[in-house]
Structure formats: structure tokens, C-alpha cells
PDB file of C-alpha atoms and ligand atoms in Angstrom:
ATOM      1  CA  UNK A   1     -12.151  -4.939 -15.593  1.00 92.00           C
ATOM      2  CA  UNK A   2      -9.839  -7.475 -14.242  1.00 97.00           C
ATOM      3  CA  UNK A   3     -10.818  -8.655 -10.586  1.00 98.00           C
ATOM      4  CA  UNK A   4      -8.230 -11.145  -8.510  1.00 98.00           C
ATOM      5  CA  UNK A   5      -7.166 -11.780  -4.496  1.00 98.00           C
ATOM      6  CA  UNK A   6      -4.125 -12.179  -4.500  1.00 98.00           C
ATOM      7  CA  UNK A   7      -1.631 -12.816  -1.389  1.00 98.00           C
ATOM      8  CA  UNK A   8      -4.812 -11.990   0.754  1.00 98.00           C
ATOM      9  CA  UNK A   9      -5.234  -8.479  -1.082  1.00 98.00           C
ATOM     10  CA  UNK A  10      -8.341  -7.322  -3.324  1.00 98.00           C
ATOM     11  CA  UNK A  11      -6.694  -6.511  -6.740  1.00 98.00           C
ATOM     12  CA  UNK A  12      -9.024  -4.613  -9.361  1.00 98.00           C
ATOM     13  CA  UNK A  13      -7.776  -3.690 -13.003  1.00 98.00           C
ATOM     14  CA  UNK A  14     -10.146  -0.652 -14.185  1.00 97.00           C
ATOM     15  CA  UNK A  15     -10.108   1.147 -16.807  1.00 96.00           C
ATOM     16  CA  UNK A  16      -8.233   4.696 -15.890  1.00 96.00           C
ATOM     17  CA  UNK A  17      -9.699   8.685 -15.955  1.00 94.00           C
ATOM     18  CA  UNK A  18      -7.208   9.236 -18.516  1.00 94.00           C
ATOM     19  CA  UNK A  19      -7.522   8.022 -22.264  1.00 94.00           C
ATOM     20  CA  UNK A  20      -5.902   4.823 -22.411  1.00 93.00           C
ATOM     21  CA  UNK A  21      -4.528   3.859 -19.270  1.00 97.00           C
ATOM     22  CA  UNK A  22      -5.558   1.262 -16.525  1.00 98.00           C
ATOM     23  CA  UNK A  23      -6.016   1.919 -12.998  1.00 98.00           C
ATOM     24  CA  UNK A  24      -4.889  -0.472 -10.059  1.00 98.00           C
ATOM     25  CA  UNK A  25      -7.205  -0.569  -7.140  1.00 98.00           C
ATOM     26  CA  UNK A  26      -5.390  -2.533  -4.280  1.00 98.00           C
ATOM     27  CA  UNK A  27      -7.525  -3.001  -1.050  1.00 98.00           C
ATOM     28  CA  UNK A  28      -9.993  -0.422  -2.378  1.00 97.00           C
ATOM     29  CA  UNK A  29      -7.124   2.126  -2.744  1.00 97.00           C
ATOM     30  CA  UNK A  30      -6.113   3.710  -6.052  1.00 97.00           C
ATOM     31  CA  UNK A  31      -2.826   2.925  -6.714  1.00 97.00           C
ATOM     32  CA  UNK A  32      -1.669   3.844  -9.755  1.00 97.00           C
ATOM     33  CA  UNK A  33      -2.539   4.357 -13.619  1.00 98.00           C
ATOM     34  CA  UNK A  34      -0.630   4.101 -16.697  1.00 97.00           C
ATOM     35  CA  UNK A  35      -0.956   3.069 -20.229  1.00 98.00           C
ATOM     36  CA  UNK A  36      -0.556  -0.979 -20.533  1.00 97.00           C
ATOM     37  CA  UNK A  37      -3.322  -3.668 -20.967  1.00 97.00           C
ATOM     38  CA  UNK A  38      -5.520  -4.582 -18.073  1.00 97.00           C
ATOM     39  CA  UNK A  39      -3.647  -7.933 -18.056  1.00 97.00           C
ATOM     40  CA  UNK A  40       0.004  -6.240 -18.220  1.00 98.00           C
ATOM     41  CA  UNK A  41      -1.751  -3.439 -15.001  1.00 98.00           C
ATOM     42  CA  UNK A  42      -2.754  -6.905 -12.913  1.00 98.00           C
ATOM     43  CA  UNK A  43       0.847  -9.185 -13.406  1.00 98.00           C
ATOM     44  CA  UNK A  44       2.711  -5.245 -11.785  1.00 98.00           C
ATOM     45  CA  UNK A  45       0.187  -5.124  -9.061  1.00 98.00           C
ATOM     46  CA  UNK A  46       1.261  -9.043  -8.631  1.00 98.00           C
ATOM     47  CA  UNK A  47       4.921  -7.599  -8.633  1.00 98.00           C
ATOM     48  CA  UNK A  48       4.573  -4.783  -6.541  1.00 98.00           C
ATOM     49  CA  UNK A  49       2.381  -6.675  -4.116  1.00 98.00           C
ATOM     50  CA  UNK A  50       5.530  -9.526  -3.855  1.00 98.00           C
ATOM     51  CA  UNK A  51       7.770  -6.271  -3.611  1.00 98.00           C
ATOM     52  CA  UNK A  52       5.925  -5.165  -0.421  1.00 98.00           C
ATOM     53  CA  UNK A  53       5.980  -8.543   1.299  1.00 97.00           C
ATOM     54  CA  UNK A  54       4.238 -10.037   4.655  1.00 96.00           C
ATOM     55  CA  UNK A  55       5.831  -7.810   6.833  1.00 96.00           C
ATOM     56  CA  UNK A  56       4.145  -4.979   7.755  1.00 97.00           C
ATOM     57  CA  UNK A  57       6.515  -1.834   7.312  1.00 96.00           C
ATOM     58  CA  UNK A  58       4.640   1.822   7.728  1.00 96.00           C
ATOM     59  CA  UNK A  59       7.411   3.965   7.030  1.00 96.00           C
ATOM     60  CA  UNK A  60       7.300   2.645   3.400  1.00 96.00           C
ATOM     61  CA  UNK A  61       3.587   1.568   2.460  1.00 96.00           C
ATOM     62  CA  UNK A  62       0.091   2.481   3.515  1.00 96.00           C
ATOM     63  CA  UNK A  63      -2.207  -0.121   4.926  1.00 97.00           C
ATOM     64  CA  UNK A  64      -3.846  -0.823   1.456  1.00 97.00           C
ATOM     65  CA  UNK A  65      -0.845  -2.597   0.190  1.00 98.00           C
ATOM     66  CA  UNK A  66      -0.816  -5.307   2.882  1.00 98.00           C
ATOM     67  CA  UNK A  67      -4.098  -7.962   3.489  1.00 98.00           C
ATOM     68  CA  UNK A  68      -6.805  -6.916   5.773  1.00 96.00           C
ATOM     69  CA  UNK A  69      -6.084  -8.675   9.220  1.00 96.00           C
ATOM     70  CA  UNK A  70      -2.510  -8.624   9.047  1.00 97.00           C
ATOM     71  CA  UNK A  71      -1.887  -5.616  10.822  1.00 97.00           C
ATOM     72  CA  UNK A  72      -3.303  -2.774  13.032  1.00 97.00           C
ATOM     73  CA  UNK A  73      -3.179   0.708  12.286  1.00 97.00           C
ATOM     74  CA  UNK A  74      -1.148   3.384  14.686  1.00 97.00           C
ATOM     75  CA  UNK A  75      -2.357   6.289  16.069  1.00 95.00           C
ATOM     76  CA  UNK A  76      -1.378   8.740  12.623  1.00 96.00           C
ATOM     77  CA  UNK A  77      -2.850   5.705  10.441  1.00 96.00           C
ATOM     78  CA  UNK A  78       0.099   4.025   9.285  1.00 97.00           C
ATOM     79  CA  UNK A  79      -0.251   0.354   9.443  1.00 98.00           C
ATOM     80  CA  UNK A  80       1.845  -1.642  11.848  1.00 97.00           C
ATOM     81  CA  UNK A  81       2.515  -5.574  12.791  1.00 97.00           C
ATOM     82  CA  UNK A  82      -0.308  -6.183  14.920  1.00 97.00           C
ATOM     83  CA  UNK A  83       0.661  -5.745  18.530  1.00 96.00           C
ATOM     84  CA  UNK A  84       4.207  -4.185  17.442  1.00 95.00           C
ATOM     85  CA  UNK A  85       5.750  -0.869  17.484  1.00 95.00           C
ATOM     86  CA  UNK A  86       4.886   1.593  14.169  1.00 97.00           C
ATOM     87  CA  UNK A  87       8.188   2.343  12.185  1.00 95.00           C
ATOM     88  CA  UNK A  88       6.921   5.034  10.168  1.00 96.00           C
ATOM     89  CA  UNK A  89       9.538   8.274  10.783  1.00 95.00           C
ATOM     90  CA  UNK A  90       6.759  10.559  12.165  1.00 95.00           C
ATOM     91  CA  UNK A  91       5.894   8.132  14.561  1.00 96.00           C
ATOM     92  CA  UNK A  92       9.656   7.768  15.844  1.00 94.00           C
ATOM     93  CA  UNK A  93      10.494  11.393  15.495  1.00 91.00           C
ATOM     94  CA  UNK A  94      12.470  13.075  17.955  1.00 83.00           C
ATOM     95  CA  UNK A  95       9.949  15.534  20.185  1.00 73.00           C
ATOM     96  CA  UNK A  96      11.070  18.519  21.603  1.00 64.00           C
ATOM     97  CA  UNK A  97      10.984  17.901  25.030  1.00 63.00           C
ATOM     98  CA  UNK A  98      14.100  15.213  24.196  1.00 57.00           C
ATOM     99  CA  UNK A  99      16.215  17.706  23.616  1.00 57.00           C
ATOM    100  CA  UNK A 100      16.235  19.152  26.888  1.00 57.00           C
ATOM    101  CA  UNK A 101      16.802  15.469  28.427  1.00 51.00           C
TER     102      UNK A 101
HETATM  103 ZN1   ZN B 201       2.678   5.494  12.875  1.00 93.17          ZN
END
């Protein structure tokens, strides 16, 4: 098991339910699994964690992916810049009543 913090997020390398693959844990969250050394699981994590980024986007990633503190979650539990306006697509859907206005 590979443990590491990296860019303010909890990353744990465990060993998968599947023969032979690796799980990534990121923020407590199971990620993913496939079949690669611990080591090779923990520099993606690193690469998907850079592919996220700082800014909090909730249409395209759940709040595990960014650090804890950096953001607030909405009312459907998608995680938004703290104090700012969710951009997930449920959140920003059209309702019904708009069509009549
Ligand atoms: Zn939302």
C-alpha cells in the first residue's frame, strides 16, 4: 500500500478486489482499479490529480478529486468554488416554469 498527499489530496495505492490490479483511493473515494504496479497506480493519480486542477469545476469531477477546504458543496452535492455559483448541468438546468416566461 502506497500512501502520499499530494496537491492537498489524500492519495492511497491499495491493492484492488480483482486479481492483480491496484486501486486508487483519492480523498477516501475509490477511484479507479486496473492492472499496473502500486508505484505506476500512484504517478496516474499524480496525473489525473494535475489534470483536474485548483479550480473547482462540478459539472466534471466530484468533490473527492479536489483538497478538502477548497470548496463547498451545492445543494445536489457537487462541489463548487467556495462562495461561487455550482456549474454542474443539473444545477443550471432549465426548469419548467422558464418556459412559460
Ligand atoms: Zn450543483
Amino acid at each position: 500500500m502506497l500512501r502520499e498527499t499530494y496537491k492537498g489530496r489524500k492519495v492511497v495505492i491499495k491493492k484492488g478486489r480483482d486479481w492483480g490490479t491496484v486501486a486508487v483511493h483519492i480523498n477516501g473515494v475509490h477511484c479507479w482499479a486496473r492492472v499496473c504496479t502500486a508505484e505506476a497506480a500512484l504517478a496516474q493519480a499524480k496525473r489525473d490529480i494535475d489534470f483536474v486542477g485548483e479550480e473547482i469545476d462540478g459539472a466534471s469531477w466530484g468533490p473527492e478529486w479536489y483538497a478538502p477546504g477548497t470548496y463547498e458543496i451545492c445543494d445536489e452535492g457537487h462541489p463548487r468554488a467556495i462562495g461561487g455559483a455550482c456549474t454542474h448541468s443539473y444545477c443550471n438546468r432549465e426548469t419548467p416554469e422558464d418556459d412559460h416566461v
